[in-house]
Amino acid sequence: MAFRRVAVVGAGIVGLSTAWFLQERGVSVTVVDRSGVAADSSWGNAGWLAPALTLPLPEPAVLRYGLGAVFRSSSPVYVPPTADPRLLRFLVDFARHCTDRHWSASMRVFARANRVALGAYDALAAGGVREPTRTADPFLAVFTSETERAELLDEFDRVRAAGGEVACDPVDAEALHTMVPILGTRARAGVRIHGQRFIDPPRFTAALAESVRERGGDVLAPFDVTEVRDPGNGVVDVVGDAGRAVSVDAVVLATGARLNSLAHGFGVRVPVQAGRGYSFAVEPSALDTGELPTNPVYFPVQRVACTPLHDRFRVAGMMEFRSPDAPLDPRRIHAIVDAVRPLMPHLDWQMRTDEWVGSRPCTADGLPLVGSTRSPRVFVAGGHGMWGVALGPLTGRLLADAMSGEPDPLLQHFDPLR
């Protein structure tokens, strides 16, 4: 079925990438969003394009960490006490998938996606998206001991066993401090990971939206979609607040953690739960000594990601299973600071800006939802968990191919109706 006019609901990196690749195939697109471009997870995340670390979220380590730990407010993976039956069912299902067998099966799928994910970014650049990706060299994972480091190296072995590609070298304390002088004395071991990249997420998403506009597309916001109607007459109506509507041949739902509200009526039963992440920025003036890193720094044990974004240094972490509409909880910010301060003691951690919380769209099995629904004119693109930025352009390309009649076999693993 050929579509001439498509509406994309959601102006994050997944929705905009889908719109852009549809335009590559001659489709006229209209993107609508309840708030604006990069209004949620596409704004405040770490911005890593790191295939070596784009791994299934349900992992055995979550269970080894201890179920009791996830209810502590300082835990990197936090579940506030709740009686919400929907969230409780999601958590039980998530825990059920935290097995070696499931992780290995999912990793084989991720390995296939990771091999081609950066190529989708290259296609955007070749097509005129002006904000560049940046090579991460060195891309460093930092530990307090060689014992801690061994856990990441073991995980990389498991990634390779599942078909993934990881090129890395151990780094001793002296070399580590030479590459990142502001690390404290507790940073004693590292891993240098090759072949990774990163972006400034707000800038990149804004540049992607501008490219969609320059190629003839519309990006409309605020436009809060309240209903999608497919009466079966060849036209889909995307109905918004204040009585506004857009009539198109097909629609793509790319609404992040709010995906279920519009997709449920089209047979999508897989719950998408908000896994909220927190971030903030530290500016160069907040340094006591030395210089800010010019490449990403990862603290795997603390589950904290640090990224230089032009004029600031973004620090991101936490996985908080909670309503996407809950307010920012300052305790999560303080937990990140407390976890990383001993390893970067020369930063003035009180001089924070851009404190932010955003909702990553998580599925219990860790696999995205990309493809068609029970309606031949309604498609979904979401559920990427922590990897919406890493896999967003690839998702857009795969879905545009499928909507043009050329589905990639990889999409069978992302079936929204599973």
Tab-separated table of C-alpha atoms in Angstrom:
chain	number	residue	atom	x	y	z
A	1	MET	CA	0.000	0.000	0.000
A	2	ALA	CA	1.475	3.364	-1.017
A	3	PHE	CA	0.923	6.341	1.254
A	4	ARG	CA	1.147	9.894	-0.051
A	5	ARG	CA	0.366	11.787	3.154
A	6	VAL	CA	1.411	10.617	6.612
A	7	ALA	CA	1.013	12.223	10.041
A	8	VAL	CA	3.597	11.462	12.708
A	9	VAL	CA	2.473	11.987	16.296
A	10	GLY	CA	5.536	12.866	18.365
A	11	ALA	CA	8.378	15.284	17.596
A	12	GLY	CA	11.162	13.455	19.386
A	13	ILE	CA	14.066	11.895	17.576
A	14	VAL	CA	12.111	8.722	16.737
A	15	GLY	CA	9.125	10.546	15.240
A	16	LEU	CA	11.196	13.108	13.364
A	17	SER	CA	13.516	10.426	11.986
A	18	THR	CA	10.498	8.517	10.704
A	19	ALA	CA	9.160	11.669	9.070
A	20	TRP	CA	12.545	12.399	7.463
A	21	PHE	CA	12.965	8.922	5.992
A	22	LEU	CA	9.371	8.950	4.739
A	23	GLN	CA	10.217	12.166	2.908
A	24	GLU	CA	13.145	10.328	1.319
A	25	ARG	CA	10.519	8.067	-0.253
A	26	GLY	CA	8.432	10.954	-1.574
A	27	VAL	CA	5.837	11.004	1.191
A	28	SER	CA	4.326	14.287	2.387
A	29	VAL	CA	4.553	14.464	6.196
A	30	THR	CA	2.994	16.414	9.023
A	31	VAL	CA	4.504	16.028	12.505
A	32	VAL	CA	2.409	17.011	15.522
A	33	ASP	CA	3.432	17.127	19.166
A	34	ARG	CA	1.680	17.976	22.414
A	35	SER	CA	4.510	20.267	23.567
A	36	GLY	CA	7.171	20.792	20.918
A	37	VAL	CA	10.341	19.446	19.366
A	38	ALA	CA	12.417	17.313	21.773
A	39	ALA	CA	10.061	18.054	24.639
A	40	ASP	CA	10.714	14.831	26.575
A	41	SER	CA	13.396	12.115	26.438
A	42	SER	CA	14.994	13.537	23.293
A	43	TRP	CA	16.059	16.635	25.224
A	44	GLY	CA	17.821	15.662	28.441
A	45	ASN	CA	19.455	12.308	27.769
A	46	ALA	CA	23.175	11.573	27.492
A	47	GLY	CA	23.203	11.625	23.697
A	48	TRP	CA	25.342	8.529	23.247
A	49	LEU	CA	25.499	6.691	19.935
A	50	ALA	CA	27.277	3.792	21.541
A	51	PRO	CA	26.569	0.395	19.954
A	52	ALA	CA	28.874	-1.304	22.456
A	53	LEU	CA	26.571	-0.219	25.274
A	54	THR	CA	23.191	-0.432	23.534
A	55	LEU	CA	22.075	-3.606	25.277
A	56	PRO	CA	18.809	-5.204	26.452
A	57	LEU	CA	17.504	-3.401	29.517
A	58	PRO	CA	16.124	-6.488	31.338
A	59	GLU	CA	19.361	-8.121	32.510
A	60	PRO	CA	20.221	-10.673	35.200
A	61	ALA	CA	22.244	-8.051	37.088
A	62	VAL	CA	19.003	-6.262	37.969
A	63	LEU	CA	17.876	-9.280	39.996
A	64	ARG	CA	21.324	-9.838	41.477
A	65	TYR	CA	21.260	-6.233	42.595
A	66	GLY	CA	18.390	-7.207	44.865
A	67	LEU	CA	14.694	-6.514	44.813
A	68	GLY	CA	14.973	-4.667	48.108
A	69	ALA	CA	17.475	-2.235	46.654
A	70	VAL	CA	15.103	-0.932	43.996
A	71	PHE	CA	12.854	0.537	46.679
A	72	ARG	CA	15.690	2.666	48.125
A	73	SER	CA	15.493	6.265	46.968
A	74	SER	CA	19.248	6.342	46.303
A	75	SER	CA	19.193	3.260	44.058
A	76	PRO	CA	20.161	3.719	40.381
A	77	VAL	CA	17.046	1.659	39.563
A	78	TYR	CA	14.237	2.985	41.731
A	79	VAL	CA	10.602	2.023	42.175
A	80	PRO	CA	8.685	4.257	44.579
A	81	PRO	CA	6.207	2.426	46.836
A	82	THR	CA	3.022	2.069	44.829
A	83	ALA	CA	-0.306	0.313	44.693
A	84	ASP	CA	-0.673	0.930	40.947
A	85	PRO	CA	-1.676	-2.496	39.590
A	86	ARG	CA	-0.517	-1.632	36.060
A	87	LEU	CA	2.971	-0.747	37.252
A	88	LEU	CA	3.146	-3.811	39.481
A	89	ARG	CA	2.227	-6.083	36.552
A	90	PHE	CA	4.879	-4.404	34.422
A	91	LEU	CA	7.544	-4.917	37.101
A	92	VAL	CA	6.668	-8.596	37.508
A	93	ASP	CA	6.893	-9.079	33.746
A	94	PHE	CA	10.154	-7.103	33.588
A	95	ALA	CA	11.668	-9.292	36.322
A	96	ARG	CA	10.543	-12.398	34.443
A	97	HIS	CA	12.669	-11.278	31.491
A	98	CYS	CA	15.803	-10.656	33.590
A	99	THR	CA	17.340	-14.017	32.750
A	100	ASP	CA	20.513	-15.032	30.954
A	101	ARG	CA	18.505	-16.858	28.311
A	102	HIS	CA	16.277	-13.918	27.481
A	103	TRP	CA	19.163	-11.446	27.570
A	104	SER	CA	21.173	-13.526	25.101
A	105	ALA	CA	18.218	-13.867	22.727
A	106	SER	CA	17.506	-10.136	22.870
A	107	MET	CA	21.198	-9.323	22.504
A	108	ARG	CA	21.282	-11.168	19.195
A	109	VAL	CA	18.566	-8.807	17.971
A	110	PHE	CA	20.352	-5.745	19.347
A	111	ALA	CA	23.578	-6.894	17.703
A	112	ARG	CA	21.908	-6.828	14.301
A	113	ALA	CA	20.449	-3.380	14.960
A	114	ASN	CA	23.683	-1.970	16.366
A	115	ARG	CA	25.649	-2.944	13.265
A	116	VAL	CA	23.544	-0.602	11.092
A	117	ALA	CA	22.390	2.067	13.565
A	118	LEU	CA	25.209	4.527	12.924
A	119	GLY	CA	24.619	4.222	9.190
A	120	ALA	CA	21.192	5.789	9.640
A	121	TYR	CA	22.864	8.817	11.241
A	122	ASP	CA	25.234	8.986	8.285
A	123	ALA	CA	22.233	9.041	5.950
A	124	LEU	CA	20.753	11.993	7.838
A	125	ALA	CA	24.030	13.874	7.572
A	126	ALA	CA	24.338	13.136	3.855
A	127	GLY	CA	20.747	14.335	3.393
A	128	GLY	CA	21.323	17.739	4.952
A	129	VAL	CA	20.818	17.477	8.736
A	130	ARG	CA	23.339	20.085	9.817
A	131	GLU	CA	24.063	19.173	13.442
A	132	PRO	CA	26.928	16.661	13.356
A	133	THR	CA	27.584	13.504	15.293
A	134	ARG	CA	30.895	13.602	17.155
A	135	THR	CA	33.459	10.830	17.417
A	136	ALA	CA	33.989	9.745	21.025
A	137	ASP	CA	37.714	9.154	21.338
A	138	PRO	CA	38.470	8.328	24.033
A	139	PHE	CA	35.171	6.919	25.264
A	140	LEU	CA	36.011	5.851	28.798
A	141	ALA	CA	34.332	3.634	31.364
A	142	VAL	CA	35.734	4.367	34.823
A	143	PHE	CA	35.977	2.141	37.918
A	144	THR	CA	37.412	2.215	41.410
A	145	SER	CA	39.091	-1.192	40.991
A	146	GLU	CA	40.082	-3.844	38.504
A	147	THR	CA	37.498	-6.130	40.092
A	148	GLU	CA	34.733	-3.708	39.128
A	149	ARG	CA	36.201	-3.388	35.645
A	150	ALA	CA	36.174	-7.162	35.178
A	151	GLU	CA	32.367	-7.146	35.297
A	152	LEU	CA	32.112	-4.858	32.266
A	153	LEU	CA	34.736	-6.865	30.375
A	154	ASP	CA	32.784	-10.048	31.130
A	155	GLU	CA	29.622	-8.387	29.821
A	156	PHE	CA	31.440	-7.431	26.626
A	157	ASP	CA	32.409	-11.080	26.221
A	158	ARG	CA	28.740	-12.006	26.433
A	159	VAL	CA	27.912	-9.314	23.866
A	160	ARG	CA	30.479	-10.791	21.458
A	161	ALA	CA	29.137	-14.294	22.068
A	162	ALA	CA	25.714	-13.050	20.944
A	163	GLY	CA	27.143	-11.558	17.759
A	164	GLY	CA	27.797	-8.038	18.977
A	165	GLU	CA	30.889	-6.037	18.113
A	166	VAL	CA	32.967	-4.442	20.872
A	167	ALA	CA	36.493	-3.107	20.481
A	168	CYS	CA	38.054	-1.983	23.755
A	169	ASP	CA	41.267	-1.825	25.766
A	170	PRO	CA	41.865	-1.846	29.529
A	171	VAL	CA	43.354	1.401	30.824
A	172	ASP	CA	45.485	1.705	33.950
A	173	ALA	CA	45.177	4.479	36.519
A	174	GLU	CA	48.005	6.598	35.112
A	175	ALA	CA	46.641	6.606	31.573
A	176	LEU	CA	43.121	7.169	32.869
A	177	HIS	CA	44.103	10.325	34.719
A	178	THR	CA	46.116	11.554	31.746
A	179	MET	CA	43.051	11.316	29.515
A	180	VAL	CA	40.605	12.736	32.114
A	181	PRO	CA	42.630	14.904	34.523
A	182	ILE	CA	39.658	15.906	36.685
A	183	LEU	CA	39.094	12.340	37.889
A	184	GLY	CA	39.834	11.846	41.568
A	185	THR	CA	42.201	9.357	43.142
A	186	ARG	CA	39.417	6.803	43.646
A	187	ALA	CA	39.278	6.290	39.871
A	188	ARG	CA	41.839	3.481	39.506
A	189	ALA	CA	40.849	1.462	36.413
A	190	GLY	CA	39.223	2.069	33.080
A	191	VAL	CA	38.144	0.686	29.736
A	192	ARG	CA	38.635	2.619	26.495
A	193	ILE	CA	35.834	1.729	24.080
A	194	HIS	CA	36.437	2.328	20.391
A	195	GLY	CA	34.053	3.200	17.577
A	196	GLN	CA	31.451	5.160	19.554
A	197	ARG	CA	29.929	8.584	18.895
A	198	PHE	CA	27.755	11.165	20.650
A	199	ILE	CA	25.500	14.117	19.892
A	200	ASP	CA	24.056	17.160	21.618
A	201	PRO	CA	20.453	15.861	21.797
A	202	PRO	CA	18.511	19.170	21.835
A	203	ARG	CA	20.605	20.614	19.015
A	204	PHE	CA	20.460	17.476	16.908
A	205	THR	CA	16.707	17.038	17.287
A	206	ALA	CA	16.118	20.706	16.460
A	207	ALA	CA	18.307	20.354	13.354
A	208	LEU	CA	16.367	17.248	12.335
A	209	ALA	CA	13.062	19.130	12.710
A	210	GLU	CA	14.440	21.993	10.634
A	211	SER	CA	15.485	19.560	7.906
A	212	VAL	CA	11.976	18.072	7.850
A	213	ARG	CA	10.562	21.598	7.421
A	214	GLU	CA	13.065	22.529	4.708
A	215	ARG	CA	12.027	19.440	2.750
A	216	GLY	CA	8.386	20.547	2.769
A	217	GLY	CA	7.074	18.948	5.961
A	218	ASP	CA	5.009	20.617	8.672
A	219	VAL	CA	5.902	20.439	12.358
A	220	LEU	CA	2.920	21.575	14.427
A	221	ALA	CA	3.091	22.205	18.176
A	222	PRO	CA	1.431	22.434	20.560
A	223	PHE	CA	-0.994	19.913	19.101
A	224	ASP	CA	-2.273	17.507	21.741
A	225	VAL	CA	-3.728	14.475	19.961
A	226	THR	CA	-6.778	13.133	21.740
A	227	GLU	CA	-7.906	10.493	19.254
A	228	VAL	CA	-6.899	8.712	16.070
A	229	ARG	CA	-9.788	7.541	13.883
A	230	ASP	CA	-9.608	5.010	11.075
A	231	PRO	CA	-13.164	4.569	9.770
A	232	GLY	CA	-11.985	2.238	7.019
A	233	ASN	CA	-12.583	4.608	4.102
A	234	GLY	CA	-8.909	5.171	3.256
A	235	VAL	CA	-8.455	8.266	5.413
A	236	VAL	CA	-7.137	8.487	8.984
A	237	ASP	CA	-8.150	11.451	11.130
A	238	VAL	CA	-5.715	12.676	13.768
A	239	VAL	CA	-7.884	14.662	16.159
A	240	GLY	CA	-6.388	17.208	18.497
A	241	ASP	CA	-7.562	19.523	21.217
A	242	ALA	CA	-9.641	22.602	20.354
A	243	GLY	CA	-11.343	20.650	17.563
A	244	ARG	CA	-8.306	20.573	15.280
A	245	ALA	CA	-7.767	17.585	12.991
A	246	VAL	CA	-5.379	16.381	10.312
A	247	SER	CA	-6.634	13.946	7.656
A	248	VAL	CA	-3.989	11.694	6.090
A	249	ASP	CA	-3.458	8.330	4.422
A	250	ALA	CA	-1.635	6.867	7.438
A	251	VAL	CA	-0.378	7.806	10.887
A	252	VAL	CA	2.706	6.889	12.926
A	253	LEU	CA	2.370	6.968	16.708
A	254	ALA	CA	5.732	7.923	18.227
A	255	THR	CA	4.579	9.309	21.559
A	256	GLY	CA	7.181	7.782	23.854
A	257	ALA	CA	5.983	6.722	27.283
A	258	ARG	CA	2.415	7.756	26.387
A	259	LEU	CA	2.229	5.349	23.457
A	260	ASN	CA	-0.455	3.086	24.921
A	261	SER	CA	-3.123	5.775	25.187
A	262	LEU	CA	-3.441	6.082	21.403
A	263	ALA	CA	-2.162	2.663	20.284
A	264	HIS	CA	-4.291	0.461	22.543
A	265	GLY	CA	-7.373	0.872	20.361
A	266	PHE	CA	-5.434	-0.569	17.422
A	267	GLY	CA	-4.479	-3.818	19.146
A	268	VAL	CA	-1.203	-2.813	20.804
A	269	ARG	CA	-1.371	-4.541	24.184
A	270	VAL	CA	2.315	-4.454	25.171
A	271	PRO	CA	2.539	-2.038	28.135
A	272	VAL	CA	4.929	0.882	27.707
A	273	GLN	CA	6.091	2.115	31.106
A	274	ALA	CA	7.885	5.365	31.853
A	275	GLY	CA	11.438	4.621	33.003
A	276	ARG	CA	12.308	8.134	34.031
A	277	GLY	CA	15.841	9.411	33.710
A	278	TYR	CA	17.370	12.464	35.374
A	279	SER	CA	20.081	14.825	34.219
A	280	PHE	CA	21.647	18.180	34.941
A	281	ALA	CA	24.493	20.267	33.597
A	282	VAL	CA	27.713	21.557	35.147
A	283	GLU	CA	29.371	24.481	33.407
A	284	PRO	CA	33.148	25.081	33.152
A	285	SER	CA	32.986	27.780	35.821
A	286	ALA	CA	32.041	25.047	38.289
A	287	LEU	CA	35.521	23.520	38.101
A	288	ASP	CA	37.946	23.857	40.983
A	289	THR	CA	40.856	22.716	38.833
A	290	GLY	CA	41.647	21.145	35.465
A	291	GLU	CA	39.394	21.065	32.424
A	292	LEU	CA	36.104	19.416	31.633
A	293	PRO	CA	36.384	16.210	29.596
A	294	THR	CA	35.917	16.603	25.853
A	295	ASN	CA	34.525	13.093	25.407
A	296	PRO	CA	31.959	10.927	27.236
A	297	VAL	CA	32.800	9.381	30.600
A	298	TYR	CA	30.784	6.430	31.898
A	299	PHE	CA	30.582	5.140	35.466
A	300	PRO	CA	28.997	1.667	35.015
A	301	VAL	CA	28.770	0.718	38.699
A	302	GLN	CA	27.028	3.987	39.524
A	303	ARG	CA	25.071	3.851	36.242
A	304	VAL	CA	25.899	7.479	35.489
A	305	ALA	CA	26.682	8.877	32.043
A	306	CYS	CA	28.601	12.135	31.515
A	307	THR	CA	28.706	13.939	28.181
A	308	PRO	CA	30.324	17.213	27.034
A	309	LEU	CA	27.700	19.214	25.141
A	310	HIS	CA	29.377	22.270	23.668
A	311	ASP	CA	29.283	24.796	26.544
A	312	ARG	CA	28.267	22.437	29.350
A	313	PHE	CA	28.882	19.015	30.855
A	314	ARG	CA	25.764	16.874	31.162
A	315	VAL	CA	25.477	14.284	33.945
A	316	ALA	CA	22.664	11.750	33.542
A	317	GLY	CA	21.446	8.683	35.363
A	318	MET	CA	18.679	6.842	37.227
A	319	MET	CA	15.919	4.554	36.064
A	320	GLU	CA	12.776	5.501	37.964
A	321	PHE	CA	9.634	3.534	37.168
A	322	ARG	CA	6.956	6.111	37.768
A	323	SER	CA	4.201	8.086	36.050
A	324	PRO	CA	5.539	10.315	33.255
A	325	ASP	CA	3.545	13.195	34.730
A	326	ALA	CA	5.088	13.015	38.221
A	327	PRO	CA	7.190	16.071	39.107
A	328	LEU	CA	10.969	16.031	39.263
A	329	ASP	CA	12.129	14.450	42.516
A	330	PRO	CA	15.212	16.345	43.837
A	331	ARG	CA	16.356	13.227	45.688
A	332	ARG	CA	17.163	11.576	42.355
A	333	ILE	CA	19.463	14.469	41.443
A	334	HIS	CA	21.160	14.259	44.837
A	335	ALA	CA	21.580	10.484	44.427
A	336	ILE	CA	23.454	11.006	41.158
A	337	VAL	CA	25.689	13.635	42.756
A	338	ASP	CA	26.420	11.439	45.782
A	339	ALA	CA	27.306	8.504	43.527
A	340	VAL	CA	29.751	10.375	41.283
A	341	ARG	CA	31.208	13.081	43.545
A	342	PRO	CA	33.932	10.757	44.983
A	343	LEU	CA	35.127	9.993	41.448
A	344	MET	CA	35.041	13.614	40.220
A	345	PRO	CA	35.717	15.621	43.368
A	346	HIS	CA	37.021	18.701	41.548
A	347	LEU	CA	33.623	19.688	40.185
A	348	ASP	CA	31.540	22.126	42.204
A	349	TRP	CA	28.469	19.928	42.323
A	350	GLN	CA	26.339	22.689	43.807
A	351	MET	CA	26.657	24.773	40.631
A	352	ARG	CA	24.080	22.796	38.669
A	353	THR	CA	21.859	23.992	35.838
A	354	ASP	CA	19.229	22.393	33.596
A	355	GLU	CA	17.941	19.939	36.186
A	356	TRP	CA	15.607	17.691	34.198
A	357	VAL	CA	13.546	14.528	34.272
A	358	GLY	CA	12.245	12.727	31.200
A	359	SER	CA	10.348	9.537	30.532
A	360	ARG	CA	12.054	6.763	28.625
A	361	PRO	CA	9.453	4.421	27.073
A	362	CYS	CA	10.253	0.925	28.391
A	363	THR	CA	8.821	-2.474	27.510
A	364	ALA	CA	9.048	-5.438	29.858
A	365	ASP	CA	10.958	-7.564	27.333
A	366	GLY	CA	13.319	-4.703	26.413
A	367	LEU	CA	12.488	-4.757	22.697
A	368	PRO	CA	11.013	-1.742	20.878
A	369	LEU	CA	7.588	-1.611	19.246
A	370	VAL	CA	8.035	-0.752	15.587
A	371	GLY	CA	5.618	-1.621	12.805
A	372	SER	CA	1.986	-1.991	11.870
A	373	THR	CA	-1.065	-2.455	14.077
A	374	ARG	CA	-4.428	-4.071	13.428
A	375	SER	CA	-5.175	-1.121	11.189
A	376	PRO	CA	-3.220	-1.127	7.905
A	377	ARG	CA	-2.993	2.655	8.194
A	378	VAL	CA	-1.822	3.004	11.797
A	379	PHE	CA	1.807	2.306	12.763
A	380	VAL	CA	3.800	2.675	15.971
A	381	ALA	CA	7.412	3.513	16.705
A	382	GLY	CA	8.457	3.468	20.345
A	383	GLY	CA	9.347	1.462	23.414
A	384	HIS	CA	13.115	1.919	22.983
A	385	GLY	CA	13.829	2.287	26.689
A	386	MET	CA	17.193	4.012	27.122
A	387	TRP	CA	18.070	3.715	23.435
A	388	GLY	CA	15.714	6.085	21.634
A	389	VAL	CA	18.580	8.332	20.555
A	390	ALA	CA	20.905	5.475	19.634
A	391	LEU	CA	18.231	3.652	17.590
A	392	GLY	CA	15.867	6.482	16.614
A	393	PRO	CA	17.146	7.145	13.077
A	394	LEU	CA	17.426	3.415	12.366
A	395	THR	CA	13.835	3.001	13.547
A	396	GLY	CA	12.730	5.773	11.218
A	397	ARG	CA	14.469	4.172	8.269
A	398	LEU	CA	13.131	0.669	9.013
A	399	LEU	CA	9.572	1.900	9.448
A	400	ALA	CA	9.676	4.092	6.326
A	401	ASP	CA	10.918	1.066	4.364
A	402	ALA	CA	8.113	-1.101	5.749
A	403	MET	CA	5.457	1.525	4.983
A	404	SER	CA	6.827	1.677	1.428
A	405	GLY	CA	6.443	-2.088	1.000
A	406	GLU	CA	10.039	-3.104	1.759
A	407	PRO	CA	10.038	-4.494	5.331
A	408	ASP	CA	13.355	-5.486	6.866
A	409	PRO	CA	13.370	-8.934	8.567
A	410	LEU	CA	14.672	-7.216	11.715
A	411	LEU	CA	11.199	-5.740	12.269
A	412	GLN	CA	9.707	-9.133	13.077
A	413	HIS	CA	11.360	-8.879	16.501
A	414	PHE	CA	9.730	-5.501	17.153
A	415	ASP	CA	6.174	-6.495	16.273
A	416	PRO	CA	3.811	-4.148	18.171
A	417	LEU	CA	1.153	-6.891	18.275
A	418	ARG	CA	3.333	-9.499	19.988
